[in-house]
Tab-separated table of C-alpha atoms in Angstrom:
chain	number	residue	atom	x	y	z
C	1483	MET	CA	-71.834	16.604	-54.935
C	1484	SER	CA	-73.263	13.130	-54.623
C	1485	THR	CA	-76.899	12.584	-55.538
C	1486	ASP	CA	-78.593	9.529	-54.058
C	1487	ILE	CA	-81.830	7.891	-55.139
C	1488	SER	CA	-83.054	8.737	-51.634
C	1489	GLY	CA	-83.797	12.300	-52.715
C	1490	LEU	CA	-81.054	13.748	-50.538
C	1491	ASP	CA	-77.897	15.344	-51.910
C	1492	THR	CA	-74.854	15.326	-49.650
C	1493	SER	CA	-71.485	17.025	-49.949
C	1494	ILE	CA	-68.628	18.333	-47.827
C	1495	ASP	CA	-67.218	21.726	-48.729
C	1496	ASN	CA	-64.428	23.326	-46.693
C	1497	GLY	CA	-65.562	21.840	-43.413
C	1498	LEU	CA	-69.292	22.184	-44.093
C	1499	LEU	CA	-71.538	19.147	-44.473
C	1500	ARG	CA	-74.380	20.065	-46.830
C	1501	LEU	CA	-77.601	18.050	-46.802
C	1502	THR	CA	-80.117	19.081	-49.454
C	1503	PHE	CA	-83.536	17.573	-50.041
C	1504	ASN	CA	-83.783	17.123	-53.791
C	1505	ARG	CA	-87.312	16.181	-54.809
C	1506	PRO	CA	-88.449	19.575	-56.088
C	1507	THR	CA	-91.319	18.170	-58.143
C	1508	ARG	CA	-92.748	16.769	-54.881
C	1509	LEU	CA	-91.920	19.963	-52.946
C	1510	ASN	CA	-89.266	17.895	-51.164
C	1511	ALA	CA	-91.784	15.600	-49.505
C	1512	VAL	CA	-89.793	12.941	-47.693
C	1513	THR	CA	-89.895	9.168	-47.558
C	1514	ALA	CA	-88.462	6.758	-45.014
C	1515	GLU	CA	-85.494	6.404	-47.337
C	1516	SER	CA	-84.717	10.115	-47.468
C	1517	LEU	CA	-85.197	10.502	-43.711
C	1518	ASN	CA	-82.835	7.615	-43.044
C	1519	ALA	CA	-80.380	9.193	-45.479
C	1520	VAL	CA	-80.315	12.332	-43.305
C	1521	ALA	CA	-79.535	10.222	-40.249
C	1522	ASP	CA	-76.942	8.142	-42.110
C	1523	ALA	CA	-75.108	11.239	-43.332
C	1524	LEU	CA	-74.973	12.862	-39.907
C	1525	GLU	CA	-74.066	9.695	-38.048
C	1526	SER	CA	-71.298	8.820	-40.507
C	1527	LYS	CA	-69.688	12.255	-40.134
C	1528	ALA	CA	-70.188	12.738	-36.400
C	1529	ASP	CA	-66.561	11.875	-35.624
C	1530	ASP	CA	-65.034	13.357	-38.783
C	1531	PRO	CA	-62.618	16.105	-37.687
C	1532	SER	CA	-62.822	17.706	-41.135
C	1533	VAL	CA	-66.507	18.591	-40.586
C	1534	ALA	CA	-67.067	21.694	-38.453
C	1535	ALA	CA	-70.754	22.422	-39.167
C	1536	ALA	CA	-73.720	21.183	-41.185
C	1537	VAL	CA	-76.603	22.743	-43.086
C	1538	LEU	CA	-79.965	21.199	-44.007
C	1539	THR	CA	-81.949	22.812	-46.813
C	1540	GLY	CA	-84.089	22.064	-49.854
C	1541	THR	CA	-83.885	22.362	-53.617
C	1542	GLY	CA	-86.397	24.501	-55.480
C	1543	ARG	CA	-89.219	26.447	-53.862
C	1544	ALA	CA	-89.779	24.317	-50.747
C	1545	PHE	CA	-87.737	23.247	-47.751
C	1546	CYS	CA	-89.724	20.093	-46.974
C	1547	THR	CA	-93.490	19.651	-47.114
C	1548	GLY	CA	-93.658	16.603	-44.890
C	1549	ALA	CA	-94.051	12.910	-45.547
C	1550	ASP	CA	-94.923	11.880	-49.091
C	1551	LEU	CA	-98.546	10.732	-48.873
C	1552	GLY	CA	-98.782	9.877	-52.554
C	1553	SER	CA	-97.981	6.222	-51.946
C	1554	ALA	CA	-99.900	5.807	-48.674
C	1555	ASP	CA	-102.212	2.791	-48.630
C	1556	THR	CA	-104.977	2.719	-46.018
C	1557	SER	CA	-105.933	-0.841	-47.013
C	1558	ARG	CA	-102.813	-2.175	-45.288
C	1559	PRO	CA	-102.057	-2.252	-41.557
C	1560	PRO	CA	-100.367	0.949	-40.368
C	1561	SER	CA	-96.579	0.919	-40.583
C	1562	ALA	CA	-94.161	2.760	-38.311
C	1563	THR	CA	-91.399	2.784	-40.930
C	1564	THR	CA	-91.649	6.476	-41.821
C	1565	ILE	CA	-92.355	7.526	-38.223
C	1566	ASP	CA	-89.253	5.697	-37.019
C	1567	ALA	CA	-87.153	7.165	-39.822
C	1568	ALA	CA	-88.325	10.678	-38.944
C	1569	ASN	CA	-87.501	10.141	-35.287
C	1570	ARG	CA	-84.089	8.821	-36.238
C	1571	ALA	CA	-83.362	11.846	-38.447
C	1572	VAL	CA	-84.416	14.332	-35.765
C	1573	ALA	CA	-82.394	12.474	-33.126
C	1574	ALA	CA	-79.351	12.497	-35.408
C	1575	ILE	CA	-79.603	16.271	-35.879
C	1576	ARG	CA	-79.896	16.707	-32.115
C	1577	ALA	CA	-76.928	14.398	-31.432
C	1578	PHE	CA	-74.606	15.729	-34.149
C	1579	PRO	CA	-71.619	17.195	-32.264
C	1580	ARG	CA	-71.414	20.273	-34.481
C	1581	PRO	CA	-73.859	23.123	-35.132
C	1582	VAL	CA	-76.564	22.289	-37.676
C	1583	VAL	CA	-78.171	25.163	-39.573
C	1584	GLY	CA	-81.713	24.689	-40.842
C	1585	ALA	CA	-81.866	26.829	-43.981
C	1586	VAL	CA	-85.595	27.005	-44.675
C	1587	ASN	CA	-85.719	28.184	-48.275
C	1588	GLY	CA	-89.485	27.746	-48.654
C	1589	PRO	CA	-92.501	26.103	-47.009
C	1590	ALA	CA	-91.823	23.740	-44.106
C	1591	ALA	CA	-94.837	21.560	-43.380
C	1592	GLY	CA	-95.565	18.396	-41.452
C	1593	VAL	CA	-92.401	16.603	-40.451
C	1594	GLY	CA	-90.529	19.295	-42.366
C	1595	VAL	CA	-91.225	21.519	-39.351
C	1596	SER	CA	-89.750	18.876	-37.056
C	1597	LEU	CA	-86.594	18.648	-39.145
C	1598	ALA	CA	-86.214	22.419	-39.334
C	1599	LEU	CA	-86.683	22.953	-35.600
C	1600	ALA	CA	-84.351	20.114	-34.641
C	1601	CYS	CA	-81.544	22.202	-36.133
C	1602	ASP	CA	-79.548	24.469	-33.850
C	1603	LEU	CA	-79.953	27.677	-35.841
C	1604	THR	CA	-83.060	27.773	-38.015
C	1605	VAL	CA	-83.294	30.627	-40.507
C	1606	ALA	CA	-85.840	31.224	-43.251
C	1607	THR	CA	-86.687	33.281	-46.293
C	1608	GLU	CA	-89.295	36.006	-45.874
C	1609	SER	CA	-91.678	34.083	-48.138
C	1610	SER	CA	-91.432	30.855	-46.122
C	1611	TYR	CA	-94.014	29.544	-43.712
C	1612	PHE	CA	-94.280	26.792	-41.110
C	1613	GLN	CA	-97.328	24.547	-40.897
C	1614	LEU	CA	-98.068	21.578	-38.679
C	1615	ALA	CA	-100.497	20.284	-41.269
C	1616	PHE	CA	-101.084	16.872	-39.703
C	1617	THR	CA	-104.652	17.406	-38.473
C	1618	THR	CA	-105.761	18.383	-41.978
C	1619	VAL	CA	-105.442	14.687	-42.861
C	1620	GLY	CA	-106.567	13.313	-39.498
C	1621	LEU	CA	-103.116	12.770	-38.000
C	1622	MET	CA	-101.052	14.275	-35.163
C	1623	PRO	CA	-97.645	15.975	-35.258
C	1624	ASP	CA	-94.686	13.612	-35.143
C	1625	GLY	CA	-90.927	13.650	-35.565
C	1626	GLY	CA	-90.705	15.198	-32.108
C	1627	ALA	CA	-92.731	18.241	-33.169
C	1628	THR	CA	-94.879	18.307	-30.040
C	1629	ALA	CA	-91.725	18.853	-27.970
C	1630	LEU	CA	-89.699	20.938	-30.421
C	1631	VAL	CA	-92.442	23.493	-31.069
C	1632	ALA	CA	-93.515	23.775	-27.439
C	1633	ALA	CA	-89.900	24.232	-26.323
C	1634	SER	CA	-89.584	27.186	-28.688
C	1635	ILE	CA	-92.901	29.025	-28.393
C	1636	GLY	CA	-94.713	27.589	-25.372
C	1637	ARG	CA	-97.751	25.378	-24.860
C	1638	ALA	CA	-100.502	27.759	-25.988
C	1639	ARG	CA	-98.921	28.675	-29.299
C	1640	ALA	CA	-97.787	25.102	-29.896
C	1641	LEU	CA	-101.338	23.850	-29.448
C	1642	ARG	CA	-102.644	26.528	-31.785
C	1643	MET	CA	-100.186	25.437	-34.479
C	1644	ALA	CA	-100.840	21.738	-33.891
C	1645	LEU	CA	-104.638	21.777	-33.585
C	1646	LEU	CA	-105.597	24.404	-36.159
C	1647	ALA	CA	-102.830	23.618	-38.675
C	1648	ASP	CA	-102.650	27.253	-39.781
C	1649	ARG	CA	-99.671	28.535	-41.718
C	1650	LEU	CA	-97.248	30.580	-39.628
C	1651	PRO	CA	-95.380	33.078	-41.840
C	1652	ALA	CA	-91.630	33.317	-41.336
C	1653	SER	CA	-91.928	36.814	-39.868
C	1654	ALA	CA	-94.364	35.550	-37.225
C	1655	ALA	CA	-92.187	32.504	-36.591
C	1656	LEU	CA	-89.303	34.849	-35.828
C	1657	ALA	CA	-91.430	37.112	-33.633
C	1658	THR	CA	-92.670	34.180	-31.532
C	1659	GLY	CA	-89.204	32.666	-31.115
C	1660	LEU	CA	-89.803	29.615	-33.291
C	1661	ILE	CA	-86.779	30.381	-35.483
C	1662	ALA	CA	-83.548	32.371	-35.191
C	1663	ASP	CA	-83.661	34.768	-38.151
C	1664	VAL	CA	-85.361	35.741	-41.408
C	1665	PHE	CA	-83.728	37.105	-44.552
C	1666	PRO	CA	-85.091	38.553	-47.798
C	1667	ASP	CA	-85.424	35.832	-50.402
C	1668	THR	CA	-82.883	37.485	-52.700
C	1669	GLU	CA	-80.308	37.664	-49.900
C	1670	PHE	CA	-80.969	34.266	-48.348
C	1671	ALA	CA	-78.269	32.201	-50.042
C	1672	ASP	CA	-75.557	34.717	-49.180
C	1673	ALA	CA	-76.802	35.055	-45.598
C	1674	VAL	CA	-76.797	31.288	-45.074
C	1675	GLU	CA	-73.337	31.014	-46.598
C	1676	ALA	CA	-72.002	33.699	-44.251
C	1677	LEU	CA	-73.634	32.066	-41.226
C	1678	THR	CA	-72.382	28.577	-41.982
C	1679	ARG	CA	-68.866	29.822	-42.743
C	1680	ARG	CA	-68.821	31.695	-39.448
C	1681	LEU	CA	-69.761	28.523	-37.614
C	1682	ALA	CA	-67.322	26.360	-39.572
C	1683	SER	CA	-64.438	28.648	-38.623
C	1684	GLY	CA	-65.460	28.972	-34.973
C	1685	PRO	CA	-64.592	27.148	-31.722
C	1686	VAL	CA	-66.101	23.753	-32.499
C	1687	ASN	CA	-65.660	22.294	-29.011
C	1688	ALA	CA	-67.307	25.300	-27.382
C	1689	TYR	CA	-70.166	25.003	-29.872
C	1690	ARG	CA	-70.585	21.303	-29.068
C	1691	TRP	CA	-70.768	21.822	-25.311
C	1692	THR	CA	-73.097	24.791	-25.733
C	1693	LYS	CA	-75.415	22.927	-28.097
C	1694	ASP	CA	-75.615	19.950	-25.748
C	1695	ALA	CA	-76.228	22.118	-22.689
C	1696	VAL	CA	-79.072	24.099	-24.258
C	1697	ASN	CA	-80.722	21.047	-25.792
C	1698	ASP	CA	-80.382	19.004	-22.610
C	1699	ALA	CA	-82.046	21.828	-20.690
C	1700	THR	CA	-84.928	22.393	-23.110
C	1701	LEU	CA	-85.571	19.047	-24.813
C	1702	THR	CA	-85.625	16.753	-21.798
C	1703	GLU	CA	-88.756	15.004	-23.083
C	1704	LEU	CA	-87.654	14.389	-26.669
C	1705	ASP	CA	-87.202	10.612	-26.410
C	1706	ASN	CA	-90.504	10.213	-24.556
C	1707	THR	CA	-92.090	12.479	-27.157
C	1708	PHE	CA	-90.981	10.162	-29.949
C	1709	ALA	CA	-92.652	7.238	-28.161
C	1710	ARG	CA	-95.904	9.108	-27.457
C	1711	GLU	CA	-96.189	10.408	-31.004
C	1712	ARG	CA	-95.409	6.985	-32.457
C	1713	LYS	CA	-98.168	5.343	-30.413
C	1714	GLY	CA	-100.718	8.016	-31.259
C	1715	GLN	CA	-99.826	8.172	-34.934
C	1716	LEU	CA	-100.127	4.425	-35.435
C	1717	ASP	CA	-103.601	4.575	-33.896
C	1718	LEU	CA	-104.576	7.483	-36.148
C	1719	LEU	CA	-103.179	5.856	-39.289
C	1720	ALA	CA	-105.764	3.105	-38.806
C	1721	SER	CA	-108.649	5.545	-38.337
C	1722	ALA	CA	-111.540	6.451	-40.615
C	1723	ASP	CA	-110.559	10.105	-40.296
C	1724	PHE	CA	-107.147	9.438	-41.826
C	1725	GLU	CA	-108.727	7.413	-44.622
C	1726	GLU	CA	-110.959	10.399	-45.396
C	1727	GLY	CA	-108.135	12.900	-44.884
C	1728	LEU	CA	-105.842	11.058	-47.255
C	1729	ALA	CA	-108.564	10.721	-49.895
C	1730	ALA	CA	-109.329	14.430	-49.623
C	1731	PHE	CA	-105.639	15.308	-49.887
C	1732	LEU	CA	-105.176	13.212	-53.023
C	1733	GLU	CA	-108.406	14.545	-54.534
C	1734	LYS	CA	-107.469	18.142	-53.618
C	1735	ARG	CA	-110.659	18.819	-51.646
C	1736	ALA	CA	-111.560	19.652	-48.070
C	1737	ALA	CA	-111.834	16.636	-45.793
C	1738	VAL	CA	-115.133	15.788	-44.118
C	1739	PHE	CA	-114.254	14.215	-40.787
C	1740	GLY	CA	-116.532	12.239	-38.495
C	1741	GLY	CA	-116.639	14.805	-35.707
C	1742	VAL	CA	-118.844	13.923	-32.748
C	1743	ALA	CA	-120.192	10.401	-33.019
C-alpha cells in the first residue's frame, strides 16, 4: 500500500482499487489535497484494464466527517479551492468506468455524505450515520449533495436532512433508500470484501453501461448542481453566520446565528 501525505492511501489488489481516507485523528476530515488525491487516483486508473472495481472507505472509526475546518480563516476572502476539489472528486467517482463501492465504516458528515453517495453501491455499518451538517456552521451542502441526496430519497427528505442537519442512522438511511445495505459492525469488513470481489469478477462492460445509464437518468442536474452550490457556498463563506458557526465549532459550543434581521 502507498501512503501519501494527502491523507489518502491507495492500492490495487487483485483487480480492486482501494482508496482509504487515513486521517483517523481528524476523523478523516478532508482537505483540498485529499479530495484531489481521490480524483487523481480514479482518473489515473480509469483506462487500466487490470482494475475491475474500486472501493472508498476510511481508517479508524469514521468514514469521512467533511471538510477540515481546523485551518479555516474567515479573515481572508473566501476560496473555492476545497469546493472545487470536492466537486472534482465526486465527478471522478461518477465518471469512473467501473463500479465504486462506498464502504461507510463510521460517521459520514458534510462532504463525506457527498462522497459516499456518489459511489454506485453505498453500504454502511449499523453504527454509522449520515449527516449533512453544513447548516450547523452557517453553510449549505456542497459536493453535489443537493442532487445526490434528493435523487436517492426525494425532495422532502433531502430538505429535512439539509436544513435541520440531523443525524440519519444507517438503518434509517437504508429504509429511506439513501444507501444500498447495512451490515453489523463485526461483519462489515467481510461483507465489503465479498461484495467488492463479486464486482471485480463480474461483467465489467455490462456494469459500466448499467452504471452510466442509471446515473444519466437520475443525476441529470449534477453539473449544474456543482455550479449552484459553488456560488452559494462562496457567498456563505463570507457571511457573519459562517464566522460565528466556525468559531462555535472550534470552541465546541452551540452557534448563535443572526436569524431575522
